[in-house]
PDB file of C-alpha atoms in Angstrom:
ATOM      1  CA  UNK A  14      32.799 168.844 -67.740  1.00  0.00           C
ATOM      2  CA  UNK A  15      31.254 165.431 -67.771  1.00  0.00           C
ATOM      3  CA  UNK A  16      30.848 163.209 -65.333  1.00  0.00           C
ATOM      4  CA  UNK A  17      32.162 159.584 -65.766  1.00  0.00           C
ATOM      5  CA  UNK A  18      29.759 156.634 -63.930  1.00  0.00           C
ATOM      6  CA  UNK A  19      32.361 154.708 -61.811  1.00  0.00           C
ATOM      7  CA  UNK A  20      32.795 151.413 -60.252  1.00  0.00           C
ATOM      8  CA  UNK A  21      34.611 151.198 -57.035  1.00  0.00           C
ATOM      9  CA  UNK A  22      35.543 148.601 -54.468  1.00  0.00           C
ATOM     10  CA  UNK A  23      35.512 149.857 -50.897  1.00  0.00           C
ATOM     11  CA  UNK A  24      35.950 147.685 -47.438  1.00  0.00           C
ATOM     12  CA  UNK A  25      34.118 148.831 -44.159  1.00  0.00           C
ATOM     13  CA  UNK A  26      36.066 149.340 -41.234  1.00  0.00           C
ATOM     14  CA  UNK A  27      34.266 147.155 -38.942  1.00  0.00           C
ATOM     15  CA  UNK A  28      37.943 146.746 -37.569  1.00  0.00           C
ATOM     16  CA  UNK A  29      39.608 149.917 -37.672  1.00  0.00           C
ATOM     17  CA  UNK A  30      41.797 150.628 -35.445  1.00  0.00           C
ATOM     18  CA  UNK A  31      45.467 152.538 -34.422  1.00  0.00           C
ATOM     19  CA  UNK A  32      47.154 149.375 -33.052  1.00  0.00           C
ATOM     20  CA  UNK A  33      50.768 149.997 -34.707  1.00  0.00           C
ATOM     21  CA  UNK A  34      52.412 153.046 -36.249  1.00  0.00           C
ATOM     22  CA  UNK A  35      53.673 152.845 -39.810  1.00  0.00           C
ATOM     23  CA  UNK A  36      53.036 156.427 -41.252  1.00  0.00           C
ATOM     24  CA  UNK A  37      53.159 159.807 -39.167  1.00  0.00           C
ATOM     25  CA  UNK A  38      49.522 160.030 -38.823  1.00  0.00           C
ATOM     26  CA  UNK A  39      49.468 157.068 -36.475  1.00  0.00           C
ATOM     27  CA  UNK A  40      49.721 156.982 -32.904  1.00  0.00           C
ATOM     28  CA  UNK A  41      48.602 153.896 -31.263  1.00  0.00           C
ATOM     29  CA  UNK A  42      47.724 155.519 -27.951  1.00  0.00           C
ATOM     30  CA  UNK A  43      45.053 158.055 -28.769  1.00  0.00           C
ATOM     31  CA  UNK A  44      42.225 156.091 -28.957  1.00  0.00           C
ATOM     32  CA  UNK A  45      39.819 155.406 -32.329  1.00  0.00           C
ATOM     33  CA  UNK A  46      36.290 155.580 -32.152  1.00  0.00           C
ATOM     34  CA  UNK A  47      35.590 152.825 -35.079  1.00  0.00           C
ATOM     35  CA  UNK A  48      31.959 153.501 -34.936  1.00  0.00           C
ATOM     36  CA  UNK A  49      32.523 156.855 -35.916  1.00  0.00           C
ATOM     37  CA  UNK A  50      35.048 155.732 -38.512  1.00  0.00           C
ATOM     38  CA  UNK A  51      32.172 153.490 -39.678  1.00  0.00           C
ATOM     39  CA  UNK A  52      29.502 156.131 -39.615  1.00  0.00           C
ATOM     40  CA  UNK A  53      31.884 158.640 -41.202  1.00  0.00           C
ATOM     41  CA  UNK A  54      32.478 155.626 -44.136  1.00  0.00           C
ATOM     42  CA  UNK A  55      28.992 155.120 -44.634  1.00  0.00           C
ATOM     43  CA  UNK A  56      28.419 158.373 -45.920  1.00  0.00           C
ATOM     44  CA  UNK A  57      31.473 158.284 -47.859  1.00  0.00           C
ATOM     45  CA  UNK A  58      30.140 155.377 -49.604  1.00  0.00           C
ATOM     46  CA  UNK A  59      26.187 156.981 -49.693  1.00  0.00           C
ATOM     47  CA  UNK A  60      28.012 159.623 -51.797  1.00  0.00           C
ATOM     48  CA  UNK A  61      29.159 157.746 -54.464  1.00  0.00           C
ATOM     49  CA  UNK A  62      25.501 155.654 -54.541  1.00  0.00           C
ATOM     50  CA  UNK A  63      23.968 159.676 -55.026  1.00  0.00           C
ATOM     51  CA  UNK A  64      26.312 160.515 -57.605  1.00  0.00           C
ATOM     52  CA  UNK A  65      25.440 157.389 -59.519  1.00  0.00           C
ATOM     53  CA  UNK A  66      28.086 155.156 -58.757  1.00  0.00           C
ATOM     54  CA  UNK A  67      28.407 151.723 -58.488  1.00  0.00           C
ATOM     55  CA  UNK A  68      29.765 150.123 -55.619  1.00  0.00           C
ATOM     56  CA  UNK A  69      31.481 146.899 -54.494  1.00  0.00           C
ATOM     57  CA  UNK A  70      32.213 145.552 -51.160  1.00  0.00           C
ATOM     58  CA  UNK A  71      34.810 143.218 -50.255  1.00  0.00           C
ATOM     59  CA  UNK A  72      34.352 141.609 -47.244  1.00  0.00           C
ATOM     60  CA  UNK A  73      36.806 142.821 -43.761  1.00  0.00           C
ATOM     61  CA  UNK A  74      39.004 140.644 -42.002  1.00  0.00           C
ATOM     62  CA  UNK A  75      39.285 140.688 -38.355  1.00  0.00           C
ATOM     63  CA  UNK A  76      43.259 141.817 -37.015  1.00  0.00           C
ATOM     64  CA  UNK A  77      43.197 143.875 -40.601  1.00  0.00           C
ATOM     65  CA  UNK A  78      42.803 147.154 -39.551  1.00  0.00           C
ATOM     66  CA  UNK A  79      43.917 149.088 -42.148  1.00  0.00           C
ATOM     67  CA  UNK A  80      41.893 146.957 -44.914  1.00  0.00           C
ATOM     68  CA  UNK A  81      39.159 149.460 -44.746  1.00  0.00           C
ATOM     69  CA  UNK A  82      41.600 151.526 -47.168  1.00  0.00           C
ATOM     70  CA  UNK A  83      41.060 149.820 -50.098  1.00  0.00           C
ATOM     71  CA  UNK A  84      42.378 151.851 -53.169  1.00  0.00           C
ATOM     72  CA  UNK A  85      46.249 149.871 -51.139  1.00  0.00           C
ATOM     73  CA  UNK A  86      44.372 146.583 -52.131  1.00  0.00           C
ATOM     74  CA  UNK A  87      45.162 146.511 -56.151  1.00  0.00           C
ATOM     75  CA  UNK A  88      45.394 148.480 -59.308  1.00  0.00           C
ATOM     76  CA  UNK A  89      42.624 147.887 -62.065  1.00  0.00           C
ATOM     77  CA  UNK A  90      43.344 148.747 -65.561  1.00  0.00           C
ATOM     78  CA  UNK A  91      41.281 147.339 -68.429  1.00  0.00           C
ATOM     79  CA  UNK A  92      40.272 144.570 -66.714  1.00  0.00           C
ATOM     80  CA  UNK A  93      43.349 143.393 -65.383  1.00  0.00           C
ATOM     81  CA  UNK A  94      44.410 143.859 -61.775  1.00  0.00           C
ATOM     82  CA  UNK A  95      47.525 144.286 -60.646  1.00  0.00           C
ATOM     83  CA  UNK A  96      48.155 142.871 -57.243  1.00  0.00           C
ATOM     84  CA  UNK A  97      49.742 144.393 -54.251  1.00  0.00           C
ATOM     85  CA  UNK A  98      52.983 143.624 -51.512  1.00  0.00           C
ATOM     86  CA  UNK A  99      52.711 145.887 -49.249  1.00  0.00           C
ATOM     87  CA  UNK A 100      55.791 147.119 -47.320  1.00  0.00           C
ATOM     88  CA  UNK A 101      55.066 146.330 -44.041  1.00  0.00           C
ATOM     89  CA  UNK A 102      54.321 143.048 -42.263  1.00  0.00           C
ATOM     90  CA  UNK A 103      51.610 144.364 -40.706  1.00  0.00           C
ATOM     91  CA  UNK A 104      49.425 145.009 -43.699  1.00  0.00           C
ATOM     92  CA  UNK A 105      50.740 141.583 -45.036  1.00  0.00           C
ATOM     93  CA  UNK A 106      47.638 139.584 -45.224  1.00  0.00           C
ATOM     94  CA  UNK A 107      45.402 142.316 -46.964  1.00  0.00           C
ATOM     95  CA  UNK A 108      47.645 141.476 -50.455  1.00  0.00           C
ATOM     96  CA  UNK A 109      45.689 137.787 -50.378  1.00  0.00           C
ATOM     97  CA  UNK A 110      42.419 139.035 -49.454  1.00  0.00           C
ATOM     98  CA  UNK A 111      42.115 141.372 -52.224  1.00  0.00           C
ATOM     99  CA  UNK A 112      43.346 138.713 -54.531  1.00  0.00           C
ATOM    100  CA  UNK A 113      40.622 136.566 -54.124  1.00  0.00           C
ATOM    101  CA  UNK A 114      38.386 139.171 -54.630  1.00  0.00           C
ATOM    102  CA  UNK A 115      39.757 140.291 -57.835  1.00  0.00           C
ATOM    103  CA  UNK A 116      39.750 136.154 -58.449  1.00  0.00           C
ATOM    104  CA  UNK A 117      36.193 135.808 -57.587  1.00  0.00           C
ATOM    105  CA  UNK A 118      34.939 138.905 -59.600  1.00  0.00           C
ATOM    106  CA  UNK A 119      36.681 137.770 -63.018  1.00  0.00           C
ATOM    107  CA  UNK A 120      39.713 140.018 -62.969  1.00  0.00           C
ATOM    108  CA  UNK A 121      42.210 138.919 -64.748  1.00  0.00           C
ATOM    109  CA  UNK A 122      44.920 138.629 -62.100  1.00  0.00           C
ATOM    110  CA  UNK A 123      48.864 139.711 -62.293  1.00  0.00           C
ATOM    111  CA  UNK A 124      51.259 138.760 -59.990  1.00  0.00           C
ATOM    112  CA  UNK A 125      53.369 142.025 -58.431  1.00  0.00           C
ATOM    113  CA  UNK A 126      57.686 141.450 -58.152  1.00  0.00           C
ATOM    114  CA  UNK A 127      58.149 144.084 -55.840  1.00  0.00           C
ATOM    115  CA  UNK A 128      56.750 145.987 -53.334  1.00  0.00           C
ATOM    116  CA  UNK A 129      53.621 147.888 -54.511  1.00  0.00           C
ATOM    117  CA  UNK A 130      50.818 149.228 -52.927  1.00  0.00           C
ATOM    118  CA  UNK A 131      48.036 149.735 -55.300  1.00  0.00           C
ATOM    119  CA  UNK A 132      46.342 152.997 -56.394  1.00  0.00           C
ATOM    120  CA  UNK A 133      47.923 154.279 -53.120  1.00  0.00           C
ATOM    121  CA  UNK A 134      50.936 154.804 -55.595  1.00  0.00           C
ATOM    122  CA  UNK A 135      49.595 154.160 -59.369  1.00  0.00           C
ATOM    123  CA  UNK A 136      47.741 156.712 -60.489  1.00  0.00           C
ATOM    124  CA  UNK A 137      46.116 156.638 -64.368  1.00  0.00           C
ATOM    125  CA  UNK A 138      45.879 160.337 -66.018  1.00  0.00           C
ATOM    126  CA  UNK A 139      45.001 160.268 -69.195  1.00  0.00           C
ATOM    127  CA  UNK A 140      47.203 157.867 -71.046  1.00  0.00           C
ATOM    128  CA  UNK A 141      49.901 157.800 -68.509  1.00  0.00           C
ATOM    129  CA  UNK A 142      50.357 156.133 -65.200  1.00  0.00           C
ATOM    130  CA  UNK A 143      51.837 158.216 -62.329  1.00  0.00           C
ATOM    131  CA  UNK A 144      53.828 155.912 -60.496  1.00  0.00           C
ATOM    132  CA  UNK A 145      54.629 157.235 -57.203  1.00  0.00           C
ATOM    133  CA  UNK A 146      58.084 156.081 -54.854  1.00  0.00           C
ATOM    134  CA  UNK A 147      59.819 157.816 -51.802  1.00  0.00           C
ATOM    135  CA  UNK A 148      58.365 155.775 -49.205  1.00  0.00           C
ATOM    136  CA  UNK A 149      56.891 152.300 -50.266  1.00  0.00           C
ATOM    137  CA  UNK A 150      55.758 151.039 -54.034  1.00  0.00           C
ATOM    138  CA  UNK A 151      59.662 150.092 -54.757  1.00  0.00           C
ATOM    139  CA  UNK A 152      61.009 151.959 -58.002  1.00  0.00           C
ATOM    140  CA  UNK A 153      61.648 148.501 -59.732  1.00  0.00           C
ATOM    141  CA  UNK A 154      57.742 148.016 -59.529  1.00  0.00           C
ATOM    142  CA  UNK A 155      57.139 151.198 -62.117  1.00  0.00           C
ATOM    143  CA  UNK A 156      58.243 148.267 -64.595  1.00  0.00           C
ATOM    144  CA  UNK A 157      56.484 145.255 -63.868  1.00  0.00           C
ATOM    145  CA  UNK A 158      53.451 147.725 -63.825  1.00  0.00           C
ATOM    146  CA  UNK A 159      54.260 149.117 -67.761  1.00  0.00           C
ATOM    147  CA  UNK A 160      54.836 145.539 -68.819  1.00  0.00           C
ATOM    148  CA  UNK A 161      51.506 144.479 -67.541  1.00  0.00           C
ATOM    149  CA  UNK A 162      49.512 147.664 -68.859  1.00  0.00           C
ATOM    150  CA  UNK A 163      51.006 148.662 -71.605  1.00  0.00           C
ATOM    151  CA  UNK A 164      50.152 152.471 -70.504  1.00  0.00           C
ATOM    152  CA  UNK A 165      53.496 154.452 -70.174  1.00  0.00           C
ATOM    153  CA  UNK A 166      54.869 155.380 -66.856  1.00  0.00           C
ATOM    154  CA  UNK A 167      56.219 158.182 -65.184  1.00  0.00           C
ATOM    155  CA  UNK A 168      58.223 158.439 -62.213  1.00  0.00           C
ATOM    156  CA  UNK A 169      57.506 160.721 -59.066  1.00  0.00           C
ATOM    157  CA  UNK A 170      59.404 160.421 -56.279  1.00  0.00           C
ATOM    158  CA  UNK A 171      58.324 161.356 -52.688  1.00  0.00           C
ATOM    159  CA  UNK A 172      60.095 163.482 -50.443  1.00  0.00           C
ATOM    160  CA  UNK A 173      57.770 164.500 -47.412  1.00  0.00           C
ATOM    161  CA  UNK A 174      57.151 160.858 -44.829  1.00  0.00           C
ATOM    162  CA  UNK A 175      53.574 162.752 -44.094  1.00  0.00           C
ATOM    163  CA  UNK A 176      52.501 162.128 -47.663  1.00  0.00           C
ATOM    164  CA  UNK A 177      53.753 158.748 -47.880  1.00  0.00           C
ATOM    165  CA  UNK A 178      51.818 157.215 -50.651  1.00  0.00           C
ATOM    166  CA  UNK A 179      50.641 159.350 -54.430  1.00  0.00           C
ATOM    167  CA  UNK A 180      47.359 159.878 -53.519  1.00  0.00           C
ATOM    168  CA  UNK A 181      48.211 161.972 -50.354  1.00  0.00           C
ATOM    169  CA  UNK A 182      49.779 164.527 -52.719  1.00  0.00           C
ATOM    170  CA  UNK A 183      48.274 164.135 -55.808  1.00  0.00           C
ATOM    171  CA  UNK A 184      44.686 163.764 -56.846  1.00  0.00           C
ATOM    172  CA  UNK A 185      43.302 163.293 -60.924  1.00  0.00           C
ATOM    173  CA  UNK A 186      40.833 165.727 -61.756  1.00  0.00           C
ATOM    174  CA  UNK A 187      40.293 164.544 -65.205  1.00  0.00           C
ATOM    175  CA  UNK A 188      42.024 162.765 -68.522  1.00  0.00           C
ATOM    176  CA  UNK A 189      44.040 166.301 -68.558  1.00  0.00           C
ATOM    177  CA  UNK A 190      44.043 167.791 -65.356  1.00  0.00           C
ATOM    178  CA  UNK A 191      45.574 167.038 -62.001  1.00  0.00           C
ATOM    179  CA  UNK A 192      45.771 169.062 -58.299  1.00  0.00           C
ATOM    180  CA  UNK A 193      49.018 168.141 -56.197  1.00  0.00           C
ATOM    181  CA  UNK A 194      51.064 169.535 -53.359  1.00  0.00           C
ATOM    182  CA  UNK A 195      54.563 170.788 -54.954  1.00  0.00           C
ATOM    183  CA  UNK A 196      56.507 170.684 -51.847  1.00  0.00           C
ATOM    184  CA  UNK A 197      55.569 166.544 -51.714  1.00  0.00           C
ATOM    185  CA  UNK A 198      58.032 165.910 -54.709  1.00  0.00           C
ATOM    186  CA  UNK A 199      61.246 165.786 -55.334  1.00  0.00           C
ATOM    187  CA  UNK A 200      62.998 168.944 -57.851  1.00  0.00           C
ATOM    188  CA  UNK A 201      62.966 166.836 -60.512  1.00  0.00           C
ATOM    189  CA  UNK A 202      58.912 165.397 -59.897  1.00  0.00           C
ATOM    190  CA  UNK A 203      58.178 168.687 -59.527  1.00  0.00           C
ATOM    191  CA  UNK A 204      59.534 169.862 -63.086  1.00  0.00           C
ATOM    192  CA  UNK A 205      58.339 166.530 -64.603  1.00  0.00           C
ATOM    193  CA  UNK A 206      55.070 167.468 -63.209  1.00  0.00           C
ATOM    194  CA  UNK A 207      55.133 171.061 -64.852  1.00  0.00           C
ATOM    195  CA  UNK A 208      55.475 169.862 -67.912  1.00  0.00           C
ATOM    196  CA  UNK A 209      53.022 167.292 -68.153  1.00  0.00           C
ATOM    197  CA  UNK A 210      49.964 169.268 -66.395  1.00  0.00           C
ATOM    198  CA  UNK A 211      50.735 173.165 -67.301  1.00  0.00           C
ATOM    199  CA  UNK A 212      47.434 174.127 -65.626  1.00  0.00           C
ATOM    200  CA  UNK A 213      47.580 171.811 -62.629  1.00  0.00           C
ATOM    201  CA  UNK A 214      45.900 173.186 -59.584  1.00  0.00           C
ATOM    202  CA  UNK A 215      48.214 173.749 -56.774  1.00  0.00           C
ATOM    203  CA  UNK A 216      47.102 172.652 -53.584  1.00  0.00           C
ATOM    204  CA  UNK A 217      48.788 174.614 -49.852  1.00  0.00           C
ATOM    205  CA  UNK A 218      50.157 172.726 -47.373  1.00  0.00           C
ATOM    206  CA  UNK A 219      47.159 173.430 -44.650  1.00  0.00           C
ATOM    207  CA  UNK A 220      44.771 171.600 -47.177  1.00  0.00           C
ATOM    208  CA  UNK A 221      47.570 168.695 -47.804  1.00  0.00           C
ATOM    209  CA  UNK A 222      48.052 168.343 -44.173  1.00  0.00           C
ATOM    210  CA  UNK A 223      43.830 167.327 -43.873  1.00  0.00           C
ATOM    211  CA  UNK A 224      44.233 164.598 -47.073  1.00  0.00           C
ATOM    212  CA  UNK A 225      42.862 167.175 -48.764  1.00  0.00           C
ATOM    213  CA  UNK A 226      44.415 165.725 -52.266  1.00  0.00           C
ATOM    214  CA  UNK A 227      42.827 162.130 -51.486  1.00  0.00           C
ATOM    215  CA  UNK A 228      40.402 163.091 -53.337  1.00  0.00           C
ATOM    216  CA  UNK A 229      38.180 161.052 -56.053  1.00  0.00           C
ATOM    217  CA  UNK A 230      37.166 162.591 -59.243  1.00  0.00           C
ATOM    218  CA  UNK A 231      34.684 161.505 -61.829  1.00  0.00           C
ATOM    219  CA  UNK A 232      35.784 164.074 -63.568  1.00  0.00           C
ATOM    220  CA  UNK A 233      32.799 167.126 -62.648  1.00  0.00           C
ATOM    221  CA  UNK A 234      32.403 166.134 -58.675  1.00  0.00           C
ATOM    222  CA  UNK A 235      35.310 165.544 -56.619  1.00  0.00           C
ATOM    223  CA  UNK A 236      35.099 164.114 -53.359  1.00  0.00           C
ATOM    224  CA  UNK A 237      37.220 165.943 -50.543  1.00  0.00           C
ATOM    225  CA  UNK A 238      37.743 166.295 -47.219  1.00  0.00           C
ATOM    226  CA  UNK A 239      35.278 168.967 -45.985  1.00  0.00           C
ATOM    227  CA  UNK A 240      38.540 170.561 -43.856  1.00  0.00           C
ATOM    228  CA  UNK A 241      40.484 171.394 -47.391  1.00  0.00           C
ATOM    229  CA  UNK A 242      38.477 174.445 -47.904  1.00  0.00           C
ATOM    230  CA  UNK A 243      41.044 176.482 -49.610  1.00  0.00           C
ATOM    231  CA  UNK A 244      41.183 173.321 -52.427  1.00  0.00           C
ATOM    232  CA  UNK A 245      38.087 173.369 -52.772  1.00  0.00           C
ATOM    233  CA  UNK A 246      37.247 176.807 -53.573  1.00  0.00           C
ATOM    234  CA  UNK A 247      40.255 176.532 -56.174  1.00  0.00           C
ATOM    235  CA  UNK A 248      38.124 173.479 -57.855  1.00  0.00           C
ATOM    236  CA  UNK A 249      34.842 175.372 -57.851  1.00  0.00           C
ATOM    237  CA  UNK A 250      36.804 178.385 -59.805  1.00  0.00           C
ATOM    238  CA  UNK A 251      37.948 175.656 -62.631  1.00  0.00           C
ATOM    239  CA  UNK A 252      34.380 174.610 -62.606  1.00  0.00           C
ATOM    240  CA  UNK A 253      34.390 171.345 -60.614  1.00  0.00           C
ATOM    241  CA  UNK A 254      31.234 170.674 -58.158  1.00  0.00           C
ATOM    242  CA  UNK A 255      33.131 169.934 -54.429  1.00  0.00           C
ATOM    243  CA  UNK A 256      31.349 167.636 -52.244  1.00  0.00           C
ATOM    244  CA  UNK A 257      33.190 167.986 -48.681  1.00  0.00           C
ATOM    245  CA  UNK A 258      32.965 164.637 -46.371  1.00  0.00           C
ATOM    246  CA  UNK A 259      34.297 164.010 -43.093  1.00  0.00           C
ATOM    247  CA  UNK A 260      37.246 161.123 -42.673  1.00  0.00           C
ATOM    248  CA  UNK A 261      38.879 162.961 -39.357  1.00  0.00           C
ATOM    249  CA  UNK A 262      38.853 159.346 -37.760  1.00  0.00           C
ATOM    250  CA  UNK A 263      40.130 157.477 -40.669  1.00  0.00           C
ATOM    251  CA  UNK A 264      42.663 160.378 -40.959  1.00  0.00           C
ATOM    252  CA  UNK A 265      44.114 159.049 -37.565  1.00  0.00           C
ATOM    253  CA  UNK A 266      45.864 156.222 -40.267  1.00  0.00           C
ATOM    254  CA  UNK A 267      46.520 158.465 -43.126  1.00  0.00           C
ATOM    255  CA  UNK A 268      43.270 157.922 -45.105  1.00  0.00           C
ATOM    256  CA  UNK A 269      40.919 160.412 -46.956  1.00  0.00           C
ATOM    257  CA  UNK A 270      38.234 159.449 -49.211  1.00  0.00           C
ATOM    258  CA  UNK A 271      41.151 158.245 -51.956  1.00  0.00           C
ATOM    259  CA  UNK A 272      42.601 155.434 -49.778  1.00  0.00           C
ATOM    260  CA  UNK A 273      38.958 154.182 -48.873  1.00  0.00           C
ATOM    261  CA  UNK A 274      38.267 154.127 -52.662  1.00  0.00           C
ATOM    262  CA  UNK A 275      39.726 151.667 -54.910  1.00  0.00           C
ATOM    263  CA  UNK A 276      38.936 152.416 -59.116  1.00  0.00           C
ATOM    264  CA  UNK A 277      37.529 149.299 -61.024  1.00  0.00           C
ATOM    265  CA  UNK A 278      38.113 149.536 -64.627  1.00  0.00           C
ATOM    266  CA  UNK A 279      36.574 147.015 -66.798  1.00  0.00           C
ATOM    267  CA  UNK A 280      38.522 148.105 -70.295  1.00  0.00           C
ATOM    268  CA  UNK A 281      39.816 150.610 -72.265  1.00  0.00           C
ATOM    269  CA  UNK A 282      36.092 152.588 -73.154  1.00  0.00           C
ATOM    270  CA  UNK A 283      36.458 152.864 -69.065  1.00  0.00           C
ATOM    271  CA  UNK A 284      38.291 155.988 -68.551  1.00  0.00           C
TER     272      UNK A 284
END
């Protein structure tokens, strides 16, 4: 297994917070501890810098709390990147903010025509695009997403409101190999899912319920939650190197180290 050097864009939470509820995880009166959350970030981010990584910031908005999860802000595919709509009016104002960043850094830009929230619910494994719906990326967006890529995609649809978005369910290991939660998906995911990835690593529901599938992969080191120990050890068997951080603050909004963690892919020799 070889690791792949990776360029990601990630956004600090200088303004996290649980103001509203729009997922399970979030209940707006326990209260959040953002300097954890920012402490807990930073090492997130050191970790990528160890393994070699390169990584961009984008700059957080104040009254944008959830713009610290940045893999919601854009998919980036051979140098294009697709743009987001996110769902709820809350998150609203992160779709422009991203733009302009993609703008600025010489992306070439598409415009989304439906609701779609990024990586959150695009996925690229291999030469396919997981497309994930159930809860918010709108099935008509699977599409306007093949059109602009050209990469082929497939369909999984969402079943469980705790693992609202693709990444909380699914994780790619490699060009060949994925880990996902079974019981996330829908009968017909599920079998769709069998066939494409034979020798996908099943993840349990304990190590699901701590994000333990938003994970990032470079394809030898993947980058959990330290609570999904039971995943874990099931990575180390195949032969993957498990580096454990702690997100339990960002978890209090539904994000791991996936959501903080947005992919930049400059072209096709990228993958």
């Amino acid at each position: 297994m070889d690791a792949i050097r990776q360029r990601y864009l990630m956004c600090r939470p200088t303004y996290f917070a649980v103001d509203y509820a729009i997922n399970p995880w979030m209940d707006p009166t326990t209260p959040v501890d953002t300097d954890l959350a920012v402490r807990q970030w930073e090492r997130l981010r050191r970790t990528y810098l160890d393994l070699g990584h390169e990584v961009e910031l984008i700059e957080p908005v104040p009254g944008l709390p959830d713009m610290v999860f940045a893999a919601n802000g854009g998919t980036v595919i051979d140098g294009t990147a697709m743009a987001v709509q996110f769902r709820d009016p809350q998150r609203a104002d992160e779709a422009p903010a991203y733009r302009a960043w993609f703008e600025a850094a010489g992306f070439t830009v598409a415009d989304p025509k439906h609701v779609n929230e990024g990586e959150g619910d695009l996925l690229l494994a291999g030469d396919h695009l997981l497309a994930g719906t159930g809860f918010r990326t709108a099935h008509a967006a699977h599409a306007r997403v093949q059109e602009v890529f050209g990469y082929p995609v497939v369909t999984l649809h969402l079943v469980d409101p705790r693992f609202y978005h693709l990444d909380t369910a699914l994780t790619v290991l490699d060009e060949r190999t994925v880990a996902y939660l079974p019981e996330a998906f829908s009968p017909g995911s599920r079998a769709v899912l069998r066939r494409l990835f034979p020798d996908a690593v099943h993840a349990t529901m304990a190590d699901a319920e701590v994000l333990g599938l938003n994970a990032v992969s470079d394809g030898r080191h993947v980058v959990l939650p330290v609570q999904a120990v039971d995943l874990a050890a099931k990575l180390r068997d195949r032969g993957y190197r498990t580096i454990g951080v702690d997100l339990s603050e960002l978890r209090r909004a539904g994000g791991g180290p996936k959501c903080c963690t947005l992919r930049l892919r400059q072209g096709r020799a990228d993958t």
